[in-house]
Amino acid sequence: MQTVSSPLSDLLLQAGLLAGLGSQARPVAQALGLKTGPADGVPQKSCISAGNSLMLSLLAPAERSLRVSQRLDHRWLQTYYPPGEHTGGDSPPEEPHQRTRDTPERWLTEFFFDQFGLEPGKAHSPWSIVLELAHALKAETPAQRYHRILGPRGRLLSLSHRLDSAQAGGWVTWQLDRHTSPEAALDACDVGWAWPIAAQHLKTLLGRSVSKYCRPWSLAWEISSDRPRFRLGTTVWARQAETAEKHRRLAATVAQMGGDSRFAEALYKLIAATHPVGFTHRIGRAVEIEFDDGQAVALEFFLCVATP
């Protein structure tokens, strides 16, 4: 592989070392650095990325890992590298019998930025794209049920699916409109119990109580799951200034979930130290709270990295 040295690849190398990738940190960082840059055409801006092309994320509870999201166009490629020796960023997905614990996990997320106005029955509309995946996963019934509930309360935002064949999976995300509170949307989906739990975690992260009327919110469902598995997301976090208290509260929230708070704070500080002078985009941008089997099982925090 070509040897590359740049501020971006250096940051990814340090992040990989923090995540425990060991000798694989350098080739992974070089592969990611080569692939990350300005996308062709006009950048698609979302409240999560703010037009940027690289995000790192933290998951709690979980062991240290390098979780990278790269913008391709209106799609994002998410690659999750667990600690240890594994295949590099340029390697194709393995067959199921070849996969190991240390194999990167890859997801592709398609955002429907320019398609919100299309009718549900029109070819290549967001809904038709969702139905294609739902049919492949044999999950048409849950997809239709959630869209009947959330369609009138928001709009289709994105669709995520795994790129390898080891384990099928598909998430559909709706962005709630300004007249729908997250509490009301959860109630409509018969999971209203989740709002008080989410509000408590967000209070730890934000240092104050969060109003259900803050905007924007998203609600994602794993349509291939045989039980209610969903994620409530918000970018309220991005409104907070970059202060020491912001990443300290992040570490406290990670610890509250049983995650690695020292890793969380170190990764946040690493990104902050490499932000160019005058770069105004907030680092801590979004959080998603995942619920499964009647409880909150994970929090994922999305961090913006400055790219060319």
CSV table of C-alpha atoms in Angstrom, one decimal:
chain,number,residue,atom,x,y,z
A,1,MET,CA,0.0,0.0,0.0
A,2,GLN,CA,1.2,3.5,-0.7
A,3,THR,CA,2.6,5.3,2.3
A,4,VAL,CA,0.7,8.4,3.1
A,5,SER,CA,1.4,11.1,5.7
A,6,SER,CA,-1.1,13.9,6.2
A,7,PRO,CA,-2.8,15.5,9.2
A,8,LEU,CA,-5.9,13.3,8.5
A,9,SER,CA,-4.1,10.0,8.2
A,10,ASP,CA,-2.0,10.9,11.3
A,11,LEU,CA,-5.2,11.6,13.2
A,12,LEU,CA,-6.7,8.3,12.1
A,13,LEU,CA,-3.4,6.5,13.0
A,14,GLN,CA,-3.6,7.9,16.5
A,15,ALA,CA,-7.3,7.1,16.8
A,16,GLY,CA,-6.5,3.5,15.7
A,17,LEU,CA,-3.8,3.2,18.3
A,18,LEU,CA,-6.1,4.5,21.0
A,19,ALA,CA,-8.7,2.0,19.8
A,20,GLY,CA,-6.2,-0.9,20.2
A,21,LEU,CA,-5.6,-1.8,16.6
A,22,GLY,CA,-1.9,-2.3,17.2
A,23,SER,CA,0.2,-2.9,14.1
A,24,GLN,CA,-2.9,-2.7,11.9
A,25,ALA,CA,-3.5,1.0,12.9
A,26,ARG,CA,-1.1,2.4,10.3
A,27,PRO,CA,-2.4,0.5,7.2
A,28,VAL,CA,-6.0,1.1,8.2
A,29,ALA,CA,-5.3,4.8,8.7
A,30,GLN,CA,-3.6,5.0,5.3
A,31,ALA,CA,-6.5,3.3,3.6
A,32,LEU,CA,-9.0,5.5,5.2
A,33,GLY,CA,-7.0,8.6,4.5
A,34,LEU,CA,-6.8,7.8,0.8
A,35,LYS,CA,-10.6,7.3,0.6
A,36,THR,CA,-11.6,10.4,2.6
A,37,GLY,CA,-11.9,13.8,1.0
A,38,PRO,CA,-14.3,16.2,-0.6
A,39,ALA,CA,-17.2,14.4,-2.3
A,40,ASP,CA,-17.9,15.2,-6.0
A,41,GLY,CA,-20.5,17.9,-6.6
A,42,VAL,CA,-22.3,20.0,-4.0
A,43,PRO,CA,-21.8,18.5,-0.5
A,44,GLN,CA,-25.0,17.2,1.1
A,45,LYS,CA,-25.4,18.8,4.4
A,46,SER,CA,-27.1,17.2,7.3
A,47,CYS,CA,-27.5,18.4,10.9
A,48,ILE,CA,-25.2,15.5,11.9
A,49,SER,CA,-22.3,16.1,9.5
A,50,ALA,CA,-22.7,19.8,8.7
A,51,GLY,CA,-21.4,19.0,5.2
A,52,ASN,CA,-18.2,17.3,6.5
A,53,SER,CA,-17.0,14.0,5.0
A,54,LEU,CA,-15.6,12.2,8.0
A,55,MET,CA,-17.1,11.3,11.4
A,56,LEU,CA,-15.8,9.1,14.2
A,57,SER,CA,-18.2,7.6,16.7
A,58,LEU,CA,-18.1,6.1,20.2
A,59,LEU,CA,-20.3,3.2,21.4
A,60,ALA,CA,-21.1,2.5,25.0
A,61,PRO,CA,-21.1,-0.1,26.5
A,62,ALA,CA,-18.4,-1.6,24.2
A,63,GLU,CA,-14.8,-2.3,24.1
A,64,ARG,CA,-12.5,0.2,22.4
A,65,SER,CA,-12.9,0.3,18.6
A,66,LEU,CA,-12.3,2.5,15.7
A,67,ARG,CA,-15.7,3.5,14.3
A,68,VAL,CA,-15.4,5.5,11.0
A,69,SER,CA,-18.1,7.0,8.8
A,70,GLN,CA,-17.1,8.4,5.4
A,71,ARG,CA,-19.3,10.3,3.0
A,72,LEU,CA,-19.4,9.0,-0.5
A,73,ASP,CA,-22.1,11.2,-2.0
A,74,HIS,CA,-25.6,11.0,-0.5
A,75,ARG,CA,-24.4,7.7,1.1
A,76,TRP,CA,-22.2,7.1,4.0
A,77,LEU,CA,-19.9,4.1,4.5
A,78,GLN,CA,-19.5,3.0,8.2
A,79,THR,CA,-16.7,0.7,9.0
A,80,TYR,CA,-16.1,-0.6,12.5
A,81,TYR,CA,-12.7,-2.0,13.4
A,82,PRO,CA,-12.5,-4.0,16.7
A,83,PRO,CA,-9.1,-4.0,18.5
A,84,GLY,CA,-6.6,-6.6,17.4
A,85,GLU,CA,-5.3,-8.0,14.1
A,86,HIS,CA,-7.7,-8.0,11.2
A,87,THR,CA,-8.0,-7.3,7.5
A,88,GLY,CA,-7.3,-3.7,6.3
A,89,GLY,CA,-9.6,-1.1,5.0
A,90,ASP,CA,-9.2,-2.2,1.3
A,91,SER,CA,-10.0,-5.8,1.8
A,92,PRO,CA,-13.3,-7.2,0.4
A,93,PRO,CA,-15.8,-8.6,2.8
A,94,GLU,CA,-15.1,-12.3,3.6
A,95,GLU,CA,-17.4,-15.2,3.2
A,96,PRO,CA,-19.3,-16.1,6.4
A,97,HIS,CA,-17.1,-19.1,7.1
A,98,GLN,CA,-14.0,-16.9,6.8
A,99,ARG,CA,-15.1,-14.1,9.1
A,100,THR,CA,-13.5,-13.8,12.6
A,101,ARG,CA,-14.1,-11.6,15.6
A,102,ASP,CA,-11.5,-9.2,14.3
A,103,THR,CA,-13.0,-8.7,10.8
A,104,PRO,CA,-14.3,-5.1,10.2
A,105,GLU,CA,-18.0,-4.7,10.1
A,106,ARG,CA,-19.4,-2.5,7.2
A,107,TRP,CA,-22.7,-0.7,6.8
A,108,LEU,CA,-23.9,1.5,4.0
A,109,THR,CA,-26.4,4.3,4.8
A,110,GLU,CA,-28.3,6.1,2.1
A,111,PHE,CA,-29.7,9.5,2.9
A,112,PHE,CA,-32.8,10.8,1.1
A,113,PHE,CA,-31.8,14.5,0.9
A,114,ASP,CA,-33.2,15.3,-2.5
A,115,GLN,CA,-36.1,12.8,-2.5
A,116,PHE,CA,-38.4,14.0,0.2
A,117,GLY,CA,-40.9,15.4,-2.3
A,118,LEU,CA,-41.3,12.2,-4.2
A,119,GLU,CA,-44.6,10.3,-3.9
A,120,PRO,CA,-44.5,6.9,-2.1
A,121,GLY,CA,-45.5,5.0,-5.2
A,122,LYS,CA,-43.0,6.6,-7.6
A,123,ALA,CA,-40.1,4.6,-8.8
A,124,HIS,CA,-36.9,5.2,-6.9
A,125,SER,CA,-38.7,7.2,-4.2
A,126,PRO,CA,-37.4,6.7,-0.6
A,127,TRP,CA,-40.3,4.4,0.2
A,128,SER,CA,-39.7,2.2,-2.8
A,129,ILE,CA,-36.0,1.9,-1.9
A,130,VAL,CA,-37.0,0.9,1.7
A,131,LEU,CA,-39.4,-1.7,0.4
A,132,GLU,CA,-36.7,-3.3,-1.7
A,133,LEU,CA,-34.6,-3.8,1.3
A,134,ALA,CA,-37.5,-4.9,3.4
A,135,HIS,CA,-38.4,-7.5,0.8
A,136,ALA,CA,-34.9,-8.8,0.8
A,137,LEU,CA,-35.0,-9.1,4.6
A,138,LYS,CA,-38.5,-10.5,4.6
A,139,ALA,CA,-39.5,-7.6,6.7
A,140,GLU,CA,-42.2,-5.9,4.6
A,141,THR,CA,-44.8,-6.1,7.5
A,142,PRO,CA,-42.8,-4.2,10.2
A,143,ALA,CA,-41.5,-1.7,7.6
A,144,GLN,CA,-45.1,-0.9,6.5
A,145,ARG,CA,-46.3,-0.7,10.1
A,146,TYR,CA,-43.7,1.8,11.2
A,147,HIS,CA,-44.1,3.9,8.1
A,148,ARG,CA,-47.9,4.0,8.7
A,149,ILE,CA,-47.2,5.4,12.1
A,150,LEU,CA,-44.1,7.6,11.5
A,151,GLY,CA,-44.8,8.7,7.9
A,152,PRO,CA,-47.5,11.2,9.0
A,153,ARG,CA,-45.3,12.4,11.9
A,154,GLY,CA,-42.1,12.9,9.9
A,155,ARG,CA,-40.2,11.9,6.7
A,156,LEU,CA,-38.0,9.1,5.6
A,157,LEU,CA,-34.4,10.2,6.4
A,158,SER,CA,-32.1,7.2,5.7
A,159,LEU,CA,-31.8,3.5,5.1
A,160,SER,CA,-28.8,1.4,6.4
A,161,HIS,CA,-27.9,-2.1,5.6
A,162,ARG,CA,-24.9,-4.4,6.1
A,163,LEU,CA,-22.5,-4.9,3.2
A,164,ASP,CA,-21.4,-8.4,4.2
A,165,SER,CA,-23.4,-11.6,4.2
A,166,ALA,CA,-22.5,-12.9,7.6
A,167,GLN,CA,-25.5,-11.4,9.3
A,168,ALA,CA,-28.4,-9.5,7.6
A,169,GLY,CA,-29.6,-6.3,9.1
A,170,GLY,CA,-31.5,-3.2,8.1
A,171,TRP,CA,-32.3,0.1,9.8
A,172,VAL,CA,-34.9,2.6,8.5
A,173,THR,CA,-34.8,6.1,10.0
A,174,TRP,CA,-37.5,8.8,10.1
A,175,GLN,CA,-36.8,12.4,11.0
A,176,LEU,CA,-39.7,13.7,13.1
A,177,ASP,CA,-41.3,16.9,12.1
A,178,ARG,CA,-41.4,20.0,14.3
A,179,HIS,CA,-44.9,19.3,15.5
A,180,THR,CA,-44.1,15.8,16.8
A,181,SER,CA,-42.3,15.3,20.0
A,182,PRO,CA,-40.1,12.2,20.5
A,183,GLU,CA,-42.4,11.2,23.4
A,184,ALA,CA,-45.5,11.2,21.2
A,185,ALA,CA,-43.7,9.3,18.4
A,186,LEU,CA,-42.5,6.6,20.8
A,187,ASP,CA,-46.0,6.4,22.3
A,188,ALA,CA,-47.5,5.9,18.9
A,189,CYS,CA,-45.1,3.0,18.3
A,190,ASP,CA,-46.2,1.4,21.7
A,191,VAL,CA,-42.7,2.1,23.3
A,192,GLY,CA,-43.5,5.2,25.3
A,193,TRP,CA,-41.6,3.7,28.3
A,194,ALA,CA,-38.4,4.6,26.4
A,195,TRP,CA,-38.7,8.4,26.7
A,196,PRO,CA,-37.9,8.8,30.5
A,197,ILE,CA,-34.9,6.6,30.0
A,198,ALA,CA,-33.6,8.6,27.1
A,199,ALA,CA,-34.3,11.9,28.8
A,200,GLN,CA,-32.1,10.8,31.8
A,201,HIS,CA,-29.2,9.8,29.6
A,202,LEU,CA,-29.4,13.1,27.7
A,203,LYS,CA,-29.5,15.1,30.9
A,204,THR,CA,-26.2,13.5,31.9
A,205,LEU,CA,-24.7,14.3,28.5
A,206,LEU,CA,-26.0,17.9,28.2
A,207,GLY,CA,-25.8,18.9,31.8
A,208,ARG,CA,-29.4,19.9,31.9
A,209,SER,CA,-32.9,18.5,31.3
A,210,VAL,CA,-33.7,18.2,27.7
A,211,SER,CA,-37.1,19.3,26.4
A,212,LYS,CA,-39.0,17.0,24.2
A,213,TYR,CA,-39.8,20.0,22.1
A,214,CYS,CA,-36.1,20.6,21.1
A,215,ARG,CA,-35.4,19.8,17.5
A,216,PRO,CA,-34.5,17.8,15.5
A,217,TRP,CA,-35.2,14.2,16.5
A,218,SER,CA,-35.0,11.0,14.6
A,219,LEU,CA,-36.4,7.5,15.2
A,220,ALA,CA,-34.8,4.4,13.6
A,221,TRP,CA,-36.1,0.9,13.6
A,222,GLU,CA,-34.3,-2.4,12.9
A,223,ILE,CA,-36.9,-3.8,10.6
A,224,SER,CA,-35.4,-7.3,10.4
A,225,SER,CA,-35.5,-7.8,14.2
A,226,ASP,CA,-38.2,-10.1,15.7
A,227,ARG,CA,-38.6,-7.8,18.7
A,228,PRO,CA,-38.8,-4.0,19.1
A,229,ARG,CA,-35.3,-2.7,18.4
A,230,PHE,CA,-35.0,1.0,17.8
A,231,ARG,CA,-32.8,4.1,18.1
A,232,LEU,CA,-33.8,7.6,19.2
A,233,GLY,CA,-31.4,10.3,18.0
A,234,THR,CA,-30.9,14.0,18.4
A,235,THR,CA,-28.4,16.7,17.4
A,236,VAL,CA,-29.2,19.0,20.3
A,237,TRP,CA,-25.7,18.1,21.5
A,238,ALA,CA,-24.2,20.1,18.5
A,239,ARG,CA,-25.6,23.3,19.9
A,240,GLN,CA,-23.3,23.2,22.9
A,241,ALA,CA,-20.0,25.0,22.7
A,242,GLU,CA,-16.7,23.1,22.6
A,243,THR,CA,-15.6,23.4,26.3
A,244,ALA,CA,-13.8,21.0,28.7
A,245,GLU,CA,-17.2,20.4,30.3
A,246,LYS,CA,-18.6,19.1,27.1
A,247,HIS,CA,-16.2,16.2,26.8
A,248,ARG,CA,-16.2,15.6,30.5
A,249,ARG,CA,-20.0,15.1,30.4
A,250,LEU,CA,-19.4,12.7,27.5
A,251,ALA,CA,-17.0,10.7,29.6
A,252,ALA,CA,-19.5,10.6,32.5
A,253,THR,CA,-22.3,9.4,30.2
A,254,VAL,CA,-20.1,6.7,28.7
A,255,ALA,CA,-19.2,5.6,32.2
A,256,GLN,CA,-22.9,5.6,33.2
A,257,MET,CA,-23.5,3.1,30.4
A,258,GLY,CA,-20.6,0.9,31.5
A,259,GLY,CA,-18.3,2.0,28.6
A,260,ASP,CA,-14.7,3.1,28.5
A,261,SER,CA,-14.8,6.7,29.7
A,262,ARG,CA,-11.0,7.2,29.4
A,263,PHE,CA,-11.1,6.2,25.8
A,264,ALA,CA,-14.0,8.4,25.1
A,265,GLU,CA,-12.4,11.5,26.6
A,266,ALA,CA,-9.0,10.8,24.9
A,267,LEU,CA,-10.6,10.4,21.4
A,268,TYR,CA,-12.6,13.6,21.9
A,269,LYS,CA,-9.4,15.5,22.9
A,270,LEU,CA,-7.5,14.0,20.0
A,271,ILE,CA,-10.0,15.4,17.5
A,272,ALA,CA,-10.2,18.7,19.2
A,273,ALA,CA,-6.4,19.1,19.2
A,274,THR,CA,-6.3,18.6,15.4
A,275,HIS,CA,-9.1,21.0,14.4
A,276,PRO,CA,-7.8,23.9,12.3
A,277,VAL,CA,-7.9,27.4,13.8
A,278,GLY,CA,-11.2,29.0,12.8
A,279,PHE,CA,-13.0,25.7,12.1
A,280,THR,CA,-16.4,26.4,13.4
A,281,HIS,CA,-18.1,23.0,13.2
A,282,ARG,CA,-18.8,21.5,16.6
A,283,ILE,CA,-17.1,18.2,17.3
A,284,GLY,CA,-19.7,16.5,19.4
A,285,ARG,CA,-22.7,16.5,17.1
A,286,ALA,CA,-25.2,13.8,17.6
A,287,VAL,CA,-26.2,11.0,20.0
A,288,GLU,CA,-28.4,7.9,19.4
A,289,ILE,CA,-29.8,5.8,22.2
A,290,GLU,CA,-30.5,2.2,21.2
A,291,PHE,CA,-33.3,0.2,22.8
A,292,ASP,CA,-33.7,-3.5,22.6
A,293,ASP,CA,-35.8,-6.0,24.6
A,294,GLY,CA,-37.4,-3.3,26.7
A,295,GLN,CA,-34.3,-1.4,27.8
A,296,ALA,CA,-31.6,1.0,26.7
A,297,VAL,CA,-28.7,-1.2,25.6
A,298,ALA,CA,-26.3,1.3,23.9
A,299,LEU,CA,-25.5,5.0,23.3
A,300,GLU,CA,-23.6,6.1,20.2
A,301,PHE,CA,-21.9,9.5,20.0
A,302,PHE,CA,-20.9,11.0,16.6
A,303,LEU,CA,-17.8,13.3,16.4
A,304,CYS,CA,-17.0,15.5,13.5
A,305,VAL,CA,-13.5,15.4,12.1
A,306,ALA,CA,-12.2,18.4,10.0
A,307,THR,CA,-11.5,17.3,6.4
A,308,PRO,CA,-10.1,19.2,3.4
